[in-house]
PDB file of C-alpha atoms (C1' of nucleotides) in Angstrom:
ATOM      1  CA  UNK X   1       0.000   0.000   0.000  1.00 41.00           C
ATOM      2  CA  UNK X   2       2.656   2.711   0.922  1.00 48.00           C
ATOM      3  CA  UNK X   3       4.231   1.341  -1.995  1.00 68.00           C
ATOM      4  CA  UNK X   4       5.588   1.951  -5.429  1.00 75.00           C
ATOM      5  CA  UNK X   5       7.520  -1.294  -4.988  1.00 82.00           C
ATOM      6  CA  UNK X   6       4.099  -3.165  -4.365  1.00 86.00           C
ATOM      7  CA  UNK X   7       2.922  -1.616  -7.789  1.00 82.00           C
ATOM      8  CA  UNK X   8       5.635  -2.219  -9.810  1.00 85.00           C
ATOM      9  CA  UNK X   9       6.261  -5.677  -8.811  1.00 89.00           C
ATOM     10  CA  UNK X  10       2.267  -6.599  -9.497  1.00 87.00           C
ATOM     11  CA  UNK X  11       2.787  -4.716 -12.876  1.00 85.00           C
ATOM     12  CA  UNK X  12       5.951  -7.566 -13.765  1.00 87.00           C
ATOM     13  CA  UNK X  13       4.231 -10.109 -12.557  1.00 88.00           C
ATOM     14  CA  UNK X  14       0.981  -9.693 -14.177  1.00 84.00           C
ATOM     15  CA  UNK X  15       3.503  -9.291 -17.534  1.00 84.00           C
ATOM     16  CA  UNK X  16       4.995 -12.731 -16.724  1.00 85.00           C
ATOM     17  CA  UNK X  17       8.109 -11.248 -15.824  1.00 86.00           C
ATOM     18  CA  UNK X  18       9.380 -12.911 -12.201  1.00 88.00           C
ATOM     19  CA  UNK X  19      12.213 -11.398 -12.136  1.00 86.00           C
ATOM     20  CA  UNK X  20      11.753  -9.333  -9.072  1.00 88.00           C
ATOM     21  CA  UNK X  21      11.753 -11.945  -6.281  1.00 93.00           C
ATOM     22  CA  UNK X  22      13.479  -9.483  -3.650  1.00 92.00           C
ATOM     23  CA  UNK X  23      11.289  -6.540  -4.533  1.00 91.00           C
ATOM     24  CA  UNK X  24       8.458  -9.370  -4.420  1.00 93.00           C
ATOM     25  CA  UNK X  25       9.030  -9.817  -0.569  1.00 94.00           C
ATOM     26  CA  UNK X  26      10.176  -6.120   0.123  1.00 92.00           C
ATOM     27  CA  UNK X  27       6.319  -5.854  -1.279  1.00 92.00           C
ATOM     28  CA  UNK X  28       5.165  -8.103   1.208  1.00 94.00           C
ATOM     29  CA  UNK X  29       5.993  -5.502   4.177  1.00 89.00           C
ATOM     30  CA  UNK X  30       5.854  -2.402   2.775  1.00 87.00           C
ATOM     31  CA  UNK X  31       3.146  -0.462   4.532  1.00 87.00           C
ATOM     32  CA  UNK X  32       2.960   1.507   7.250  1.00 87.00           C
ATOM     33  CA  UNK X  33       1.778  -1.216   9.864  1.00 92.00           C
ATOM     34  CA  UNK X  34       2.419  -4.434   8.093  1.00 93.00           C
ATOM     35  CA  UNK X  35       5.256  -5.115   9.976  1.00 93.00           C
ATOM     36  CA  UNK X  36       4.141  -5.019  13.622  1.00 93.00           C
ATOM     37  CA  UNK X  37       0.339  -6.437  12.541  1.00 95.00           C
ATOM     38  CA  UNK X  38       2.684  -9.439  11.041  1.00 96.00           C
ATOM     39  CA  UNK X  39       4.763  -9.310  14.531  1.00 95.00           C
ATOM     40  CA  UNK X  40       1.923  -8.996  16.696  1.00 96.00           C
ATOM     41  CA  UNK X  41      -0.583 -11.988  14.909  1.00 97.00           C
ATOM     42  CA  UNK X  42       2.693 -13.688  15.218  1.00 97.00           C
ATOM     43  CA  UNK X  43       3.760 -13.779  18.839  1.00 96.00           C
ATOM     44  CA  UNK X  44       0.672 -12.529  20.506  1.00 96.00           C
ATOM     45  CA  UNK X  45      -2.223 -14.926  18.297  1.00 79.00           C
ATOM     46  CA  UNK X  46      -5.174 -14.640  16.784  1.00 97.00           C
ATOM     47  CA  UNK X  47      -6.672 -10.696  17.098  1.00 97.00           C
ATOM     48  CA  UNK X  48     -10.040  -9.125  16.190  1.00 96.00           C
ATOM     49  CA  UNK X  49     -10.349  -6.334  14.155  1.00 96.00           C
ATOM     50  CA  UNK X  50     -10.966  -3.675  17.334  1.00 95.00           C
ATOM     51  CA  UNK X  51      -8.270  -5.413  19.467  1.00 96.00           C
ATOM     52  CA  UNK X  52      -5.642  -4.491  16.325  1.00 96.00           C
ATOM     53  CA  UNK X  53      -7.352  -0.650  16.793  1.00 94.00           C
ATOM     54  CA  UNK X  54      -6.150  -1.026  20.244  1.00 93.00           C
ATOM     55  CA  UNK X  55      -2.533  -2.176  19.958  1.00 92.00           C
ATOM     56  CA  UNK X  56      -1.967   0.006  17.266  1.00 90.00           C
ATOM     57  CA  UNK X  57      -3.280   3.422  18.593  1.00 78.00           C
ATOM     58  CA  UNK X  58      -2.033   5.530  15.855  1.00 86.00           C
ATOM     59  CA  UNK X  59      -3.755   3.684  13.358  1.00 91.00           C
ATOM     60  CA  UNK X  60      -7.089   5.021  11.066  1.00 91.00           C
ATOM     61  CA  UNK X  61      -9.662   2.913  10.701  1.00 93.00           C
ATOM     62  CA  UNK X  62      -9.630   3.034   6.687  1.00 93.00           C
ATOM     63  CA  UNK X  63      -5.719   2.146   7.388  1.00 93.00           C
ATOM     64  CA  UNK X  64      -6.298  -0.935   9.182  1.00 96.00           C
ATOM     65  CA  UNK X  65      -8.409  -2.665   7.564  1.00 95.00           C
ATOM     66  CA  UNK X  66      -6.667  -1.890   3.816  1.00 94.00           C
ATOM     67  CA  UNK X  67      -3.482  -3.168   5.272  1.00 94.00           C
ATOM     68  CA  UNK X  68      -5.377  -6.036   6.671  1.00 96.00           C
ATOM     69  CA  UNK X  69      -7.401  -6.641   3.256  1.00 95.00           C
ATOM     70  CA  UNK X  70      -3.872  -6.245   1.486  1.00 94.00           C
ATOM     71  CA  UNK X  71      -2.085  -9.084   3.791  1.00 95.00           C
ATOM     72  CA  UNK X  72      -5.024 -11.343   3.361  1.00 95.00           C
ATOM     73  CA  UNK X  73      -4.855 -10.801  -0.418  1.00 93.00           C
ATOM     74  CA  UNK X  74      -1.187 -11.882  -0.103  1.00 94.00           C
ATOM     75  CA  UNK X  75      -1.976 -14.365   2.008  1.00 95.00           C
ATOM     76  CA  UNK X  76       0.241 -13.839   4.927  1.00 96.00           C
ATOM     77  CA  UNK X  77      -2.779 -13.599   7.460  1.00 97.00           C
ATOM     78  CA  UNK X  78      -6.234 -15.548   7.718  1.00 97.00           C
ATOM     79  CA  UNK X  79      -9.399 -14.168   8.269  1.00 97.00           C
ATOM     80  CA  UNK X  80     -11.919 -16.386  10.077  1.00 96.00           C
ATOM     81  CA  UNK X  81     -15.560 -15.460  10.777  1.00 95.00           C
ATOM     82  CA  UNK X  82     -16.853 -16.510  13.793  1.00 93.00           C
ATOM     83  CA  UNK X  83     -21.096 -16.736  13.404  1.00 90.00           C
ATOM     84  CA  UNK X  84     -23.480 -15.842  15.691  1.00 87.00           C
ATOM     85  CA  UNK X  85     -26.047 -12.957  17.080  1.00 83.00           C
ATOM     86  CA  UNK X  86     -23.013 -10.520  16.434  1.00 84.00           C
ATOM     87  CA  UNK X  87     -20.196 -12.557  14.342  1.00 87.00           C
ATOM     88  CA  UNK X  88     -16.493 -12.316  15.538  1.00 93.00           C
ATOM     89  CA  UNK X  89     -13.926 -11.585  12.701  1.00 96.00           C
ATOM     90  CA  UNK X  90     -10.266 -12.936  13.671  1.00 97.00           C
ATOM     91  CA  UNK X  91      -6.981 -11.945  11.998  1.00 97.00           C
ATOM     92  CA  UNK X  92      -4.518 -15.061  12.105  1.00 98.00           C
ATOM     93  CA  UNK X  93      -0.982 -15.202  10.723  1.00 97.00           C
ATOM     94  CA  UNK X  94      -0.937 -17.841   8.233  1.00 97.00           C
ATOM     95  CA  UNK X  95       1.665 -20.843   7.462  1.00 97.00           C
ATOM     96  CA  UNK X  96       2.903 -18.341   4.731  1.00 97.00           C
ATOM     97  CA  UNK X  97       3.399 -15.237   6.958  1.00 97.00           C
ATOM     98  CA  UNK X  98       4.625 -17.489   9.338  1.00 98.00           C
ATOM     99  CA  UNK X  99       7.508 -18.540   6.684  1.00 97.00           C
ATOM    100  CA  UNK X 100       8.370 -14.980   6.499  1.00 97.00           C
ATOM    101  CA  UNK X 101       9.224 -14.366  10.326  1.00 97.00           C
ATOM    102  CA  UNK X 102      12.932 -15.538  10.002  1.00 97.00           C
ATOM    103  CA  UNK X 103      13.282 -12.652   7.257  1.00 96.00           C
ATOM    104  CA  UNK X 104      11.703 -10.142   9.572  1.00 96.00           C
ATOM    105  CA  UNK X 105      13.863 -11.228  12.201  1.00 96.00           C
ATOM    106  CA  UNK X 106      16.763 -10.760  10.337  1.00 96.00           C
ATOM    107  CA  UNK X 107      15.539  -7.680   9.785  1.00 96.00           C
ATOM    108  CA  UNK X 108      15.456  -6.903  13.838  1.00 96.00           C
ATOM    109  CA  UNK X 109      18.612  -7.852  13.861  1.00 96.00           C
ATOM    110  CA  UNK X 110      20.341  -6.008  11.877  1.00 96.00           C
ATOM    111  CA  UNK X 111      18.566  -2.890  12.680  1.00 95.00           C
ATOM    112  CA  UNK X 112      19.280  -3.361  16.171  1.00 95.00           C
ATOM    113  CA  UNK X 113      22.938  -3.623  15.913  1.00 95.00           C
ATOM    114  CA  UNK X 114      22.887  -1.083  13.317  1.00 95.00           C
ATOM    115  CA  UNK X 115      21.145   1.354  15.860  1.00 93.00           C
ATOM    116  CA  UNK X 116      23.534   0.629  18.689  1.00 93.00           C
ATOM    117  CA  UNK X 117      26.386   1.135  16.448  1.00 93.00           C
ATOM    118  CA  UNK X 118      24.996   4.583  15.592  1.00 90.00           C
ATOM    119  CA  UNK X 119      24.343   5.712  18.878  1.00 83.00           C
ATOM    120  CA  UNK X 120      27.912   5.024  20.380  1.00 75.00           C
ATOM    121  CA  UNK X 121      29.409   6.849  17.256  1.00 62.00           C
ATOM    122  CA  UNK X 122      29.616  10.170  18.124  1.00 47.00           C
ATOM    123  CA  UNK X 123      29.989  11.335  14.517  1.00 49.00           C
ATOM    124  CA  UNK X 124      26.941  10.594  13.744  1.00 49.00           C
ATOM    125  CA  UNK X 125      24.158  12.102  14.809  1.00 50.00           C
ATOM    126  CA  UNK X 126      20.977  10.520  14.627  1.00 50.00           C
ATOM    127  CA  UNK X 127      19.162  13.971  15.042  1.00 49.00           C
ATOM    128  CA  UNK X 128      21.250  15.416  12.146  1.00 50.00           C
ATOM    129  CA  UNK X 129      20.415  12.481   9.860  1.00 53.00           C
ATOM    130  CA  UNK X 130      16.944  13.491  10.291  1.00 49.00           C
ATOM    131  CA  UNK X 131      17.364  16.537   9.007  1.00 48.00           C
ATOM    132  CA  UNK X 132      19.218  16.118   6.494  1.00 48.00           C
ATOM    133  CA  UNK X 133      16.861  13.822   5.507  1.00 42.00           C
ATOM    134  CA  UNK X 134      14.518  16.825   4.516  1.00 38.00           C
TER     135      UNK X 134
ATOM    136  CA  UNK B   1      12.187   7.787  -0.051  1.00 41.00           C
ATOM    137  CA  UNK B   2       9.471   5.924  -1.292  1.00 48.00           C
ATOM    138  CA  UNK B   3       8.208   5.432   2.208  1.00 68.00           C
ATOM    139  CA  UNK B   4       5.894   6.294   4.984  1.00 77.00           C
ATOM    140  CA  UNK B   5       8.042   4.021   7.060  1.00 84.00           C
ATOM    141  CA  UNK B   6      11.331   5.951   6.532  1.00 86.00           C
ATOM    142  CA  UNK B   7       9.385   8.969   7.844  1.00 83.00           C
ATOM    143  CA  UNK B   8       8.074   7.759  10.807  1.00 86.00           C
ATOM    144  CA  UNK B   9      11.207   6.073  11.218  1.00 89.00           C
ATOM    145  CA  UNK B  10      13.215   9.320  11.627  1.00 86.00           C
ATOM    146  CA  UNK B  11      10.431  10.999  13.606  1.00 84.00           C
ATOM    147  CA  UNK B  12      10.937   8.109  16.311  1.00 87.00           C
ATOM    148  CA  UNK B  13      14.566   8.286  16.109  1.00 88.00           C
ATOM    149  CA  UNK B  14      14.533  11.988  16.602  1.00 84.00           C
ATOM    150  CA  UNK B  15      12.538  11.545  19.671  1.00 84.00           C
ATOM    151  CA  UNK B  16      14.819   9.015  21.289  1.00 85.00           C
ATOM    152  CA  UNK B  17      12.796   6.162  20.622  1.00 87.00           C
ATOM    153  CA  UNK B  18      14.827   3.622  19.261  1.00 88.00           C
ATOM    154  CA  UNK B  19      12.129   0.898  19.674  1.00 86.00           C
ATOM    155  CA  UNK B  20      11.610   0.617  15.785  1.00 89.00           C
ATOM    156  CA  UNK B  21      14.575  -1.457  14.412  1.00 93.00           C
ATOM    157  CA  UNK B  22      12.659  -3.655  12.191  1.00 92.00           C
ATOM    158  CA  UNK B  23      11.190  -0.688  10.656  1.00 92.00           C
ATOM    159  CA  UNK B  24      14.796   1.195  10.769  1.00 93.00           C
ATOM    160  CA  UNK B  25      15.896  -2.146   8.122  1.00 94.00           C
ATOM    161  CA  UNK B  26      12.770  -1.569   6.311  1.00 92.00           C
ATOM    162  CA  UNK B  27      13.426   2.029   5.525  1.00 92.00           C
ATOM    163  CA  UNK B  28      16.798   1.322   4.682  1.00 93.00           C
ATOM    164  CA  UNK B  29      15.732  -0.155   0.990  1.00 88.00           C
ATOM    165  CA  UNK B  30      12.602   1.405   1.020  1.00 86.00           C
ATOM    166  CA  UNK B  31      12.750   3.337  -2.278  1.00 85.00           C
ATOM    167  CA  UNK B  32      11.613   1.822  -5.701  1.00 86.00           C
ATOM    168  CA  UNK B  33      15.445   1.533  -6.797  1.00 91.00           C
ATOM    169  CA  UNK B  34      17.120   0.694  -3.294  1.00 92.00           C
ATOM    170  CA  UNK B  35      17.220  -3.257  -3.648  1.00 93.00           C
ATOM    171  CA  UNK B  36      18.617  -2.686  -7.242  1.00 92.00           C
ATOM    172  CA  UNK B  37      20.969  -0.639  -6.868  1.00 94.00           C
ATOM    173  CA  UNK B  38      22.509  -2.058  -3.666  1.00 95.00           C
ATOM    174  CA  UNK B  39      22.540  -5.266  -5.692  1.00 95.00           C
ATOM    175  CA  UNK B  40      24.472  -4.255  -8.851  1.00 95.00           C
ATOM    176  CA  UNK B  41      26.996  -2.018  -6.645  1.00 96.00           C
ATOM    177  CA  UNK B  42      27.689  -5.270  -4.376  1.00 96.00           C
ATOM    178  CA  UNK B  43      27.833  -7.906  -7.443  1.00 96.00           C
ATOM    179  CA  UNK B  44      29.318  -5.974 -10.297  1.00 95.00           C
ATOM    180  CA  UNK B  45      31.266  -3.257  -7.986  1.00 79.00           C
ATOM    181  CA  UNK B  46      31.481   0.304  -8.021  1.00 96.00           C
ATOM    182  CA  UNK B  47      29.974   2.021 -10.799  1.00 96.00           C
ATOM    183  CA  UNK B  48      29.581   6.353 -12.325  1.00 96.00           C
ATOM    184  CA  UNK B  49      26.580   7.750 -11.908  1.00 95.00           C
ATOM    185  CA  UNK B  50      25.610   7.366 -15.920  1.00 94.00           C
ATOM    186  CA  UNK B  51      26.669   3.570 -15.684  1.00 95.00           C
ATOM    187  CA  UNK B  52      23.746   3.062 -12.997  1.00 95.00           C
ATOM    188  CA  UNK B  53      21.666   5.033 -15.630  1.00 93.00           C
ATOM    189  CA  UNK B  54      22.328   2.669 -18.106  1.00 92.00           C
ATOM    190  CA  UNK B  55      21.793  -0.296 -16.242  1.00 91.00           C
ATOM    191  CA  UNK B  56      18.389   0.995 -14.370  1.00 88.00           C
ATOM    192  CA  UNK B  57      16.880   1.856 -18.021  1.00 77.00           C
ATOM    193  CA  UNK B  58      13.897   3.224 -16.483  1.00 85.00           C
ATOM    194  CA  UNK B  59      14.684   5.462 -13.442  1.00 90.00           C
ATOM    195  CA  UNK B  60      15.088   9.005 -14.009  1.00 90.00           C
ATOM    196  CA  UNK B  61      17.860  11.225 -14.059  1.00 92.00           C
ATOM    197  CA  UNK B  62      16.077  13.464 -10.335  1.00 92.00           C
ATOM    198  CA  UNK B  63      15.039  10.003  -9.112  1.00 92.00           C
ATOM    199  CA  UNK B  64      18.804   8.068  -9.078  1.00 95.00           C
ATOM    200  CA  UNK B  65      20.288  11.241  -7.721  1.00 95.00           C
ATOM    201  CA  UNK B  66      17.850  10.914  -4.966  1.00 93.00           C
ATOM    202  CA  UNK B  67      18.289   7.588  -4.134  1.00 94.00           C
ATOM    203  CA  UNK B  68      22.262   7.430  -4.327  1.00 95.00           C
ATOM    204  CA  UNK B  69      21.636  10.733  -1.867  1.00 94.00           C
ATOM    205  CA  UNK B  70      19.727   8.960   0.586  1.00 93.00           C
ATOM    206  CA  UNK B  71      21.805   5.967   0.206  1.00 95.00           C
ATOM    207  CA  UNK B  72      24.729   7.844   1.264  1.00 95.00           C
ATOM    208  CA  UNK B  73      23.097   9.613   3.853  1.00 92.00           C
ATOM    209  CA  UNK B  74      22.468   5.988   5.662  1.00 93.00           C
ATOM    210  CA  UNK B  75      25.904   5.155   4.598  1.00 95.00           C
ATOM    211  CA  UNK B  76      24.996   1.908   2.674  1.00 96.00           C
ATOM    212  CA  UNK B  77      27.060   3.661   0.119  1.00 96.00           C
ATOM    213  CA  UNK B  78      30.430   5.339  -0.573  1.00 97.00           C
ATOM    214  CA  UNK B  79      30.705   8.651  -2.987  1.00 96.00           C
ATOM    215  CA  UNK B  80      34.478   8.729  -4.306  1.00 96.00           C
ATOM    216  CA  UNK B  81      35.086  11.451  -6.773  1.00 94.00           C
ATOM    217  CA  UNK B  82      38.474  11.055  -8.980  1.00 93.00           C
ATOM    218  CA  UNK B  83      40.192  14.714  -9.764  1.00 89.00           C
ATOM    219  CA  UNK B  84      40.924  15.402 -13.098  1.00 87.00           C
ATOM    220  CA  UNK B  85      40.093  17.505 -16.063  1.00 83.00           C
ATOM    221  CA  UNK B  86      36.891  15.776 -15.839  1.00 84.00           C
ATOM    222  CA  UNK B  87      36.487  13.948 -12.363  1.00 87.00           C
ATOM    223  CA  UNK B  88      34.683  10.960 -12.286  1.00 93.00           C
ATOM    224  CA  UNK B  89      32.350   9.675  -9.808  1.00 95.00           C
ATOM    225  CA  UNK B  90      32.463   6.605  -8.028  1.00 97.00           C
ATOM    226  CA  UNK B  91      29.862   4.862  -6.233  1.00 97.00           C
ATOM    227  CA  UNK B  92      30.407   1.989  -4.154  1.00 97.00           C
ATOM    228  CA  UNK B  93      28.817  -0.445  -1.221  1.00 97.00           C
ATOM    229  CA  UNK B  94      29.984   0.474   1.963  1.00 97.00           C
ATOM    230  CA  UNK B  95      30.911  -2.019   4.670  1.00 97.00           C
ATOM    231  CA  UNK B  96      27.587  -0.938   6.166  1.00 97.00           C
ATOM    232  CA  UNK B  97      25.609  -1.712   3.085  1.00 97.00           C
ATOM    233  CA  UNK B  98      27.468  -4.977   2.391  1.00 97.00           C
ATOM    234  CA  UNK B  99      26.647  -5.927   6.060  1.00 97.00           C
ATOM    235  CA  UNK B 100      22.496  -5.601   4.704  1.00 96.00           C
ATOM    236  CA  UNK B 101      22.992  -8.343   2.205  1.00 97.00           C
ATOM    237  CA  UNK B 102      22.475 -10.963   4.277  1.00 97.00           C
ATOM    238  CA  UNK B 103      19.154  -9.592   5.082  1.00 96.00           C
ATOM    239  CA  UNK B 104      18.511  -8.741   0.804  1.00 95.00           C
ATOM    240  CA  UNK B 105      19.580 -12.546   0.409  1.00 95.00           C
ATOM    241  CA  UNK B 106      16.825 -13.911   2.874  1.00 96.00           C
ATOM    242  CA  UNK B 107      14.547 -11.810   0.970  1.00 96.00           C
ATOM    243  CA  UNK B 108      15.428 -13.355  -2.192  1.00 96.00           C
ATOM    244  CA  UNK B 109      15.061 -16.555  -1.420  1.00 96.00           C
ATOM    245  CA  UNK B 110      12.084 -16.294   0.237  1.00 97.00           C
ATOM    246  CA  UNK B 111      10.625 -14.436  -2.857  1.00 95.00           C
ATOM    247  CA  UNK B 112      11.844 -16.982  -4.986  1.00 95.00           C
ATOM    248  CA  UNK B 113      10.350 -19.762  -3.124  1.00 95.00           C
ATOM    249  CA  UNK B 114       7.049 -17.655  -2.806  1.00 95.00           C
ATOM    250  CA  UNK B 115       6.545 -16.958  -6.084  1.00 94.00           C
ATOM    251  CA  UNK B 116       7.645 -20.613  -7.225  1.00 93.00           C
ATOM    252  CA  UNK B 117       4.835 -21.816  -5.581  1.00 93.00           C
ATOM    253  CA  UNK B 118       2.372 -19.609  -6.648  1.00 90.00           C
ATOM    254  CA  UNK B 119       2.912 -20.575 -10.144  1.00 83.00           C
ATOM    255  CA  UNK B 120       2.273 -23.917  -9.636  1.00 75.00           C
ATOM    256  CA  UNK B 121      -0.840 -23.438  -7.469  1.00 62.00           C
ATOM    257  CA  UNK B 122      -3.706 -22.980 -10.229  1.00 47.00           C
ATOM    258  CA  UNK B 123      -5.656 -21.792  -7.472  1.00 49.00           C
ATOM    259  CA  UNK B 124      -3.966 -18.651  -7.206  1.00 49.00           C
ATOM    260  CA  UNK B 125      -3.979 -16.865 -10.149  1.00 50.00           C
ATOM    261  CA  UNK B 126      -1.429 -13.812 -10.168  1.00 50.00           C
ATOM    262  CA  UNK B 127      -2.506 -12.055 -12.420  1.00 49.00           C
ATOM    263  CA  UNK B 128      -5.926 -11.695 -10.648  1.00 50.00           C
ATOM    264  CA  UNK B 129      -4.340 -10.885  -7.582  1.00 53.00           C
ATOM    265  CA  UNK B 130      -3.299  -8.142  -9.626  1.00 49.00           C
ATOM    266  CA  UNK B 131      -6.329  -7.252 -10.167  1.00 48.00           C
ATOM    267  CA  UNK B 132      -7.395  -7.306  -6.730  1.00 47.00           C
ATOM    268  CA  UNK B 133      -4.669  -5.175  -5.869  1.00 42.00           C
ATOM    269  CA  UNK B 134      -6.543  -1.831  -7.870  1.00 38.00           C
TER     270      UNK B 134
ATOM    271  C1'  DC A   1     -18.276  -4.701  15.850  1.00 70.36           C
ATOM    272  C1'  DT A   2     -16.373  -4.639  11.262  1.00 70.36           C
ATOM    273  C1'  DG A   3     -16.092  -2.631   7.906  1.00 70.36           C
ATOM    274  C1'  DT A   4     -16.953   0.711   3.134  1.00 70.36           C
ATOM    275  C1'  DA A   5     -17.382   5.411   0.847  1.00 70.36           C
ATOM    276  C1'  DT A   6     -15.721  10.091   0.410  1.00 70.36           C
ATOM    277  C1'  DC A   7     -12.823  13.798   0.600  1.00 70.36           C
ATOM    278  C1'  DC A   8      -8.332  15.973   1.516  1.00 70.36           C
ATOM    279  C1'  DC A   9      -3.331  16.342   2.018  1.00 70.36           C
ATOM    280  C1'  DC A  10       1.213  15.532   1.174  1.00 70.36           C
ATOM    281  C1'  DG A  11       5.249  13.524  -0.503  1.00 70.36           C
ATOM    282  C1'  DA A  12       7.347  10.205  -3.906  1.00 70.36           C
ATOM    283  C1'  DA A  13       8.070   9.558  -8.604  1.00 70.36           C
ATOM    284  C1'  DG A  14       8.523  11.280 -13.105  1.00 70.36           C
ATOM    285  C1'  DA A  15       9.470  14.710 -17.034  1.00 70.36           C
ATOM    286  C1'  DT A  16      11.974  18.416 -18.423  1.00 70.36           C
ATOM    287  C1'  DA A  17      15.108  22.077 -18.429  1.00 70.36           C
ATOM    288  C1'  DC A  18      19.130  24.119 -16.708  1.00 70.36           C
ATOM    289  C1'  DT A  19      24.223  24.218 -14.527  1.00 70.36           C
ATOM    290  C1'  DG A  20      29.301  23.557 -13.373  1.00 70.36           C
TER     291       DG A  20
ATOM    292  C1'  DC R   1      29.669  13.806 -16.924  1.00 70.36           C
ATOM    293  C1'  DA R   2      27.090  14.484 -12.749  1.00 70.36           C
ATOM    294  C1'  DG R   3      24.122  16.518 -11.045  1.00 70.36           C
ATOM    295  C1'  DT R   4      20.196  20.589  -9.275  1.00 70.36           C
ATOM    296  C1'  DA R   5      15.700  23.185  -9.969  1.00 70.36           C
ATOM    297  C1'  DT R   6      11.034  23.312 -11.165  1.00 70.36           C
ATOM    298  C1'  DC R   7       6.564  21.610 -12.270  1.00 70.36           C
ATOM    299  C1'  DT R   8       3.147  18.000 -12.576  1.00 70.36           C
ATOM    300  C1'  DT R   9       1.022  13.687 -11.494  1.00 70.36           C
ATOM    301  C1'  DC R  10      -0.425  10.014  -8.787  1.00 70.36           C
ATOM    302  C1'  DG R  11      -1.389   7.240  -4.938  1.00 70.36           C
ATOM    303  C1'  DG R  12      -0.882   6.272   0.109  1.00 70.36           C
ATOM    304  C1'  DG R  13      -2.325   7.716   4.393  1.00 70.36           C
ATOM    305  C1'  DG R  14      -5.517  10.086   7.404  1.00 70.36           C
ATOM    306  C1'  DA R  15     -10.201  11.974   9.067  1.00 70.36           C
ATOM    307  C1'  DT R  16     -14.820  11.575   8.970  1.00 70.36           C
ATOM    308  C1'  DA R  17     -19.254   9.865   7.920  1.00 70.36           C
ATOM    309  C1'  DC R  18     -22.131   6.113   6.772  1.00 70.36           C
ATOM    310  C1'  DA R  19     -23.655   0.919   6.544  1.00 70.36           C
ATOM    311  C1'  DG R  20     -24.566  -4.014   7.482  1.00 70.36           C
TER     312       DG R  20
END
DNA sequence: CTGTATCCCCGAAGATACTG
DNA sequence: CAGTATCTTCGGGGATACAG
C-alpha cells in the first residue's frame, strides 16, 4: 500500500516477468503497519479487528483494515468469521506469513545492531540524519 | 524515499525512541530503486553515476540522484570522486551496506520460493491478484 | 463490531530544463 | 559527466461519515 515497490512488482508479474523476487518480498511488508500487525498476529495470536485498533493506537480505521485486506490478499494472514447474534472476525498469521518471520527477524537484527552502532558513534548524529533527511 | 516508514522512522529516532529497528531495516531499501541498486553495486562493484543510468533503463535522471543521496546519507554507500580535467564519480557499497545483504539474500530466497509456488498453485492466479490489488 | 465510501493532504516519482 | 531546480502527477495515508 505505501508502496511503489508493491505496484511495480504486481505490474511484472501480471507481464509474466518474475524477475523481481526481492522486490516481491520487500512488497510483502511495505506499509505503514504491516510489519508489527505481522509481529503482533505472530507472537501474541489470533486478534479481532478492534483489538488491532487497540494495539496500534495511531492507526485510522480506513488504514487498518486496507493493510489487513492487502495481507489477506497476499496471504500472509487468515481471516476467520466466527457466526453468531453478532459474528467475531479474527486476523490469524498464516503458514505463509509465518515462513516470512525468520526474514523479519533478520531484519530486527540487523537494525538493532545497526542502531547501537549509531548511537555510540559520536559522529553521527541521529538527530542530524533526520534533518538532512529533509 | 518511497516510504511512509522511513518517515516515521526518523520521527521516532529523533525523539529518542529507538524501539523501531525492524522498521529502521525496512526504511533502509525502502525506495523503488534501493534493492537494485545495492545489488548491482555489491555484485558488479562500483559504478559512475551514468553507468547506474544505463543499467536501471527506467529510473530518471532526479530520481537516481535521490536515491544514491539517501543511500549515502544511511551510509549503505560510498561517494568517491576522482580529480581530473573531468572527475569521475564513483559509487560503491559500503561495509555498512554490504553488512544488509544478508538480510537482501533472505529476501530473495524467500521471494523466490514464494513466487515458485504460486505458479504452480492454479488456485492462485497472479494475475488476478493483480487485479485485486486496484 | 467490522467494515466501506468520500474527501483531503502531502510527498514520492517522473518529465523536463538548466548548470558547473 | 554528474548533477540541481522546477513543475506535474499520482497514490498512500488520514479523518470523517455512513452501513450491514
Amino acid at each position: 500500500m505505501t508502496d511503489a515497490v508493491r505496484k511495480s512488482v504486481q505490474e511484472k508479474l501480471a507481464q509474466g516477468d518474475f524477475s523481481c523476487t526481492k522486490e516481491f518480498t520487500l512488497a510483502m511488508f511495505s506499509g505503514k503497519w504491516k510489519i508489527v500487525i505481522l509481529c503482533n498476529l505472530y507472537y501474541h495470536g489470533p486478534f479481532r479487528f478492534n483489538e488491532l485498533m487497540r494495539l496500534l493506537p495511531r492507526v485510522s480505521h480506513k488504514v487498518l483494515a486496507s493493510q489487513l485486506r492487502e495481507l489477506q490478499e497476499d496471504q500472509l494472514i487468515d481471516r476467520t468469521t466466527v457466526p453468531g447474534a453478532q459474528p467475531e472476525v479474527y486476523y490469524a498469521i498464516s503458514p505463509v506469513g509465518r515462513s516470512l518471520m525468520p526474514v523479519i527477524d533478520a531484519m530486527h537484527e540487523w537494525g538493532d545492531q545497526r542502531l547501537r552502532a549509531l548511537r555510540v558513534q559520536p559522529q553521527f548524529n541521529i538527530n542530524q540524519a533526520a534533518e538532512n533527511h529533509r
